[in-house]
Amino acid sequence: MCHETATIPDKSLTQGHWALRPAAEYRVPTDAEWAEFTGHFERRKVALGDCGRSCDTPRIHEHACLRCPLLRPDPAQHPRLAQICGNLTARIAEAEAARWIGEAEGLKVSLAGARDKLTQMNQITARRNAAISLGMPGFASAASRTVTTQQPARDIS
């Protein structure tokens, strides 16, 4: 049984699918179309990692990525994010001293998000550095096995 048959039992489903698609979809993209496609992925890159939000989604809030659950933080940016946490802490103190209660509350939300991203960075680093046992036998256990076979009887006639 071939792989295609195993994964798609009714081949007529795929044949019908291809027949329904317009031939214009199977052309080489123009340079502008390709630039738009690759730009989609480039726009996902932000200072702290990769944003999983749709590129058409506006980012209108300051520190939105710190608060956003779709930011996949890059562990290499840990020092940068630690600096941002320090800056946010100083800004919270300034806002509280000036009695800018709303500003302080917003900054506290951003600080909590930043600390959460630091935790995520640490978890990603720990997963990447964790040793994974593949369960491969060592040489000694493989070499200690012996196989005996019975010699065929010889006819001496």
PDB file of C-alpha atoms in Angstrom:
ATOM      1  CA  MET A   1       0.000   0.000   0.000  1.00  0.00           C
ATOM      2  CA  CYS A   2       1.497   3.352  -0.947  1.00  0.00           C
ATOM      3  CA  HIS A   3       1.604   6.312   1.455  1.00  0.00           C
ATOM      4  CA  GLU A   4      -0.978   8.324  -0.486  1.00  0.00           C
ATOM      5  CA  THR A   5      -3.481   5.484  -0.337  1.00  0.00           C
ATOM      6  CA  ALA A   6      -2.875   5.132   3.389  1.00  0.00           C
ATOM      7  CA  THR A   7      -3.515   8.794   4.144  1.00  0.00           C
ATOM      8  CA  ILE A   8      -6.250   9.523   1.595  1.00  0.00           C
ATOM      9  CA  PRO A   9      -8.436   6.429   1.226  1.00  0.00           C
ATOM     10  CA  ASP A  10     -10.666   7.898  -1.490  1.00  0.00           C
ATOM     11  CA  LYS A  11      -8.354   9.117  -4.249  1.00  0.00           C
ATOM     12  CA  SER A  12     -11.312  10.642  -6.087  1.00  0.00           C
ATOM     13  CA  LEU A  13     -11.443  13.286  -3.349  1.00  0.00           C
ATOM     14  CA  THR A  14      -8.037  14.651  -4.314  1.00  0.00           C
ATOM     15  CA  GLN A  15      -8.610  14.328  -8.041  1.00  0.00           C
ATOM     16  CA  GLY A  16     -11.840  16.284  -7.738  1.00  0.00           C
ATOM     17  CA  HIS A  17     -10.111  18.912  -5.605  1.00  0.00           C
ATOM     18  CA  TRP A  18      -7.439  19.564  -8.230  1.00  0.00           C
ATOM     19  CA  ALA A  19     -10.002  19.692 -11.007  1.00  0.00           C
ATOM     20  CA  LEU A  20     -12.007  22.387  -9.188  1.00  0.00           C
ATOM     21  CA  ARG A  21      -9.081  24.769  -8.660  1.00  0.00           C
ATOM     22  CA  PRO A  22      -8.584  27.435 -11.319  1.00  0.00           C
ATOM     23  CA  ALA A  23      -5.485  26.932 -13.469  1.00  0.00           C
ATOM     24  CA  ALA A  24      -4.474  30.566 -12.730  1.00  0.00           C
ATOM     25  CA  GLU A  25      -3.586  29.499  -9.166  1.00  0.00           C
ATOM     26  CA  TYR A  26      -0.842  27.257 -10.537  1.00  0.00           C
ATOM     27  CA  ARG A  27       1.356  29.895 -12.093  1.00  0.00           C
ATOM     28  CA  VAL A  28       4.688  31.374 -11.101  1.00  0.00           C
ATOM     29  CA  PRO A  29       4.047  34.351  -8.805  1.00  0.00           C
ATOM     30  CA  THR A  30       5.119  37.798  -9.917  1.00  0.00           C
ATOM     31  CA  ASP A  31       7.983  39.550  -8.125  1.00  0.00           C
ATOM     32  CA  ALA A  32       5.465  41.807  -6.347  1.00  0.00           C
ATOM     33  CA  GLU A  33       3.394  38.808  -5.189  1.00  0.00           C
ATOM     34  CA  TRP A  34       6.480  37.008  -3.951  1.00  0.00           C
ATOM     35  CA  ALA A  35       7.700  40.109  -2.108  1.00  0.00           C
ATOM     36  CA  GLU A  36       4.294  40.448  -0.450  1.00  0.00           C
ATOM     37  CA  PHE A  37       4.373  36.764   0.564  1.00  0.00           C
ATOM     38  CA  THR A  38       7.879  36.868   2.044  1.00  0.00           C
ATOM     39  CA  GLY A  39       7.186  40.264   3.613  1.00  0.00           C
ATOM     40  CA  HIS A  40       4.335  38.669   5.533  1.00  0.00           C
ATOM     41  CA  PHE A  41       6.891  36.587   7.470  1.00  0.00           C
ATOM     42  CA  GLU A  42       9.380  39.438   7.828  1.00  0.00           C
ATOM     43  CA  ARG A  43       6.684  41.600   9.441  1.00  0.00           C
ATOM     44  CA  ARG A  44       6.210  38.932  12.109  1.00  0.00           C
ATOM     45  CA  LYS A  45       9.712  39.645  13.435  1.00  0.00           C
ATOM     46  CA  VAL A  46       9.711  42.027  16.375  1.00  0.00           C
ATOM     47  CA  ALA A  47      12.528  43.023  18.723  1.00  0.00           C
ATOM     48  CA  LEU A  48      11.672  40.372  21.304  1.00  0.00           C
ATOM     49  CA  GLY A  49      10.848  37.433  19.016  1.00  0.00           C
ATOM     50  CA  ASP A  50       8.178  36.392  16.530  1.00  0.00           C
ATOM     51  CA  CYS A  51       4.627  37.700  16.603  1.00  0.00           C
ATOM     52  CA  GLY A  52       1.904  35.211  15.772  1.00  0.00           C
ATOM     53  CA  ARG A  53      -0.703  37.850  15.058  1.00  0.00           C
ATOM     54  CA  SER A  54      -2.058  38.331  11.576  1.00  0.00           C
ATOM     55  CA  CYS A  55      -0.133  40.986   9.676  1.00  0.00           C
ATOM     56  CA  ASP A  56      -3.384  42.795   9.003  1.00  0.00           C
ATOM     57  CA  THR A  57      -4.001  43.200  12.748  1.00  0.00           C
ATOM     58  CA  PRO A  58      -3.093  46.704  13.915  1.00  0.00           C
ATOM     59  CA  ARG A  59      -0.764  47.093  16.888  1.00  0.00           C
ATOM     60  CA  ILE A  60      -2.067  50.302  18.361  1.00  0.00           C
ATOM     61  CA  HIS A  61      -1.089  49.869  22.012  1.00  0.00           C
ATOM     62  CA  GLU A  62       2.296  50.639  23.495  1.00  0.00           C
ATOM     63  CA  HIS A  63       3.959  47.387  24.682  1.00  0.00           C
ATOM     64  CA  ALA A  64       1.197  45.365  23.012  1.00  0.00           C
ATOM     65  CA  CYS A  65       3.645  42.555  22.261  1.00  0.00           C
ATOM     66  CA  LEU A  66       4.578  42.254  25.937  1.00  0.00           C
ATOM     67  CA  ARG A  67       0.921  41.711  26.734  1.00  0.00           C
ATOM     68  CA  CYS A  68       0.154  39.569  23.699  1.00  0.00           C
ATOM     69  CA  PRO A  69      -0.077  35.792  24.183  1.00  0.00           C
ATOM     70  CA  LEU A  70       0.912  35.293  20.527  1.00  0.00           C
ATOM     71  CA  LEU A  71       4.440  36.669  20.958  1.00  0.00           C
ATOM     72  CA  ARG A  72       6.926  33.802  20.806  1.00  0.00           C
ATOM     73  CA  PRO A  73       9.876  35.330  22.666  1.00  0.00           C
ATOM     74  CA  ASP A  74      13.429  34.761  21.466  1.00  0.00           C
ATOM     75  CA  PRO A  75      15.656  33.650  24.389  1.00  0.00           C
ATOM     76  CA  ALA A  76      18.556  35.593  22.848  1.00  0.00           C
ATOM     77  CA  GLN A  77      16.627  38.764  23.734  1.00  0.00           C
ATOM     78  CA  HIS A  78      16.557  37.950  27.479  1.00  0.00           C
ATOM     79  CA  PRO A  79      18.945  40.809  28.433  1.00  0.00           C
ATOM     80  CA  ARG A  80      16.886  43.275  26.391  1.00  0.00           C
ATOM     81  CA  LEU A  81      13.656  42.190  28.088  1.00  0.00           C
ATOM     82  CA  ALA A  82      15.284  42.331  31.538  1.00  0.00           C
ATOM     83  CA  GLN A  83      16.255  45.943  30.735  1.00  0.00           C
ATOM     84  CA  ILE A  84      12.657  46.680  29.672  1.00  0.00           C
ATOM     85  CA  CYS A  85      11.434  45.270  33.014  1.00  0.00           C
ATOM     86  CA  GLY A  86      13.779  47.609  34.862  1.00  0.00           C
ATOM     87  CA  ASN A  87      12.567  50.545  32.778  1.00  0.00           C
ATOM     88  CA  LEU A  88       8.925  49.659  33.432  1.00  0.00           C
ATOM     89  CA  THR A  89       9.594  49.432  37.170  1.00  0.00           C
ATOM     90  CA  ALA A  90      11.125  52.922  37.134  1.00  0.00           C
ATOM     91  CA  ARG A  91       8.207  54.291  35.096  1.00  0.00           C
ATOM     92  CA  ILE A  92       5.712  52.748  37.538  1.00  0.00           C
ATOM     93  CA  ALA A  93       7.482  54.453  40.436  1.00  0.00           C
ATOM     94  CA  GLU A  94       7.411  57.768  38.550  1.00  0.00           C
ATOM     95  CA  ALA A  95       3.713  57.385  37.711  1.00  0.00           C
ATOM     96  CA  GLU A  96       2.819  56.532  41.296  1.00  0.00           C
ATOM     97  CA  ALA A  97       4.834  59.490  42.623  1.00  0.00           C
ATOM     98  CA  ALA A  98       3.002  61.794  40.219  1.00  0.00           C
ATOM     99  CA  ARG A  99      -0.336  60.117  41.116  1.00  0.00           C
ATOM    100  CA  TRP A 100      -0.940  59.005  37.534  1.00  0.00           C
ATOM    101  CA  ILE A 101      -2.945  56.028  38.701  1.00  0.00           C
ATOM    102  CA  GLY A 102      -4.164  54.957  35.243  1.00  0.00           C
ATOM    103  CA  GLU A 103      -0.655  55.169  33.801  1.00  0.00           C
ATOM    104  CA  ALA A 104       0.753  53.132  36.696  1.00  0.00           C
ATOM    105  CA  GLU A 105      -1.919  50.439  36.266  1.00  0.00           C
ATOM    106  CA  GLY A 106      -1.227  50.124  32.544  1.00  0.00           C
ATOM    107  CA  LEU A 107       2.504  49.897  33.145  1.00  0.00           C
ATOM    108  CA  LYS A 108       1.945  47.201  35.776  1.00  0.00           C
ATOM    109  CA  VAL A 109       0.050  45.129  33.219  1.00  0.00           C
ATOM    110  CA  SER A 110       2.951  45.542  30.807  1.00  0.00           C
ATOM    111  CA  LEU A 111       5.449  44.602  33.538  1.00  0.00           C
ATOM    112  CA  ALA A 112       3.481  41.447  34.367  1.00  0.00           C
ATOM    113  CA  GLY A 113       3.473  40.561  30.669  1.00  0.00           C
ATOM    114  CA  ALA A 114       7.212  41.195  30.405  1.00  0.00           C
ATOM    115  CA  ARG A 115       7.909  38.975  33.410  1.00  0.00           C
ATOM    116  CA  ASP A 116       5.728  36.286  31.857  1.00  0.00           C
ATOM    117  CA  LYS A 117       7.764  36.525  28.637  1.00  0.00           C
ATOM    118  CA  LEU A 118      10.988  36.181  30.665  1.00  0.00           C
ATOM    119  CA  THR A 119       9.569  32.988  32.179  1.00  0.00           C
ATOM    120  CA  GLN A 120       8.683  31.728  28.696  1.00  0.00           C
ATOM    121  CA  MET A 121      12.221  32.495  27.511  1.00  0.00           C
ATOM    122  CA  ASN A 122      13.641  30.494  30.414  1.00  0.00           C
ATOM    123  CA  GLN A 123      11.317  27.574  29.643  1.00  0.00           C
ATOM    124  CA  ILE A 124      12.269  27.609  25.944  1.00  0.00           C
ATOM    125  CA  THR A 125      15.962  27.635  26.870  1.00  0.00           C
ATOM    126  CA  ALA A 126      15.483  24.771  29.326  1.00  0.00           C
ATOM    127  CA  ARG A 127      13.655  22.686  26.706  1.00  0.00           C
ATOM    128  CA  ARG A 128      16.351  23.347  24.108  1.00  0.00           C
ATOM    129  CA  ASN A 129      19.114  22.405  26.537  1.00  0.00           C
ATOM    130  CA  ALA A 130      17.419  19.304  27.945  1.00  0.00           C
ATOM    131  CA  ALA A 131      19.048  16.025  27.069  1.00  0.00           C
ATOM    132  CA  ILE A 132      16.732  13.607  25.352  1.00  0.00           C
ATOM    133  CA  SER A 133      17.307   9.911  25.807  1.00  0.00           C
ATOM    134  CA  LEU A 134      16.748   8.045  22.589  1.00  0.00           C
ATOM    135  CA  GLY A 135      17.055   4.714  24.320  1.00  0.00           C
ATOM    136  CA  MET A 136      19.930   3.561  22.142  1.00  0.00           C
ATOM    137  CA  PRO A 137      21.793   0.558  23.525  1.00  0.00           C
ATOM    138  CA  GLY A 138      25.402   0.981  24.495  1.00  0.00           C
ATOM    139  CA  PHE A 139      28.138  -0.981  22.740  1.00  0.00           C
ATOM    140  CA  ALA A 140      28.633  -3.318  25.701  1.00  0.00           C
ATOM    141  CA  SER A 141      25.028  -4.471  25.732  1.00  0.00           C
ATOM    142  CA  ALA A 142      25.007  -4.988  21.966  1.00  0.00           C
ATOM    143  CA  ALA A 143      28.402  -6.740  21.895  1.00  0.00           C
ATOM    144  CA  SER A 144      27.554  -9.120  24.708  1.00  0.00           C
ATOM    145  CA  ARG A 145      24.858 -10.833  22.672  1.00  0.00           C
ATOM    146  CA  THR A 146      25.788 -14.069  21.032  1.00  0.00           C
ATOM    147  CA  VAL A 147      23.921 -15.966  18.401  1.00  0.00           C
ATOM    148  CA  THR A 148      24.365 -19.718  18.065  1.00  0.00           C
ATOM    149  CA  THR A 149      23.207 -21.597  15.054  1.00  0.00           C
ATOM    150  CA  GLN A 150      22.996 -25.311  14.568  1.00  0.00           C
ATOM    151  CA  GLN A 151      25.502 -26.716  12.091  1.00  0.00           C
ATOM    152  CA  PRO A 152      23.840 -28.655   9.269  1.00  0.00           C
ATOM    153  CA  ALA A 153      24.485 -32.385   9.425  1.00  0.00           C
ATOM    154  CA  ARG A 154      27.088 -33.586   6.957  1.00  0.00           C
ATOM    155  CA  ASP A 155      26.441 -36.608   4.848  1.00  0.00           C
ATOM    156  CA  ILE A 156      29.599 -38.734   4.849  1.00  0.00           C
ATOM    157  CA  SER A 157      28.598 -41.365   2.343  1.00  0.00           C
TER     158      SER A 157
END
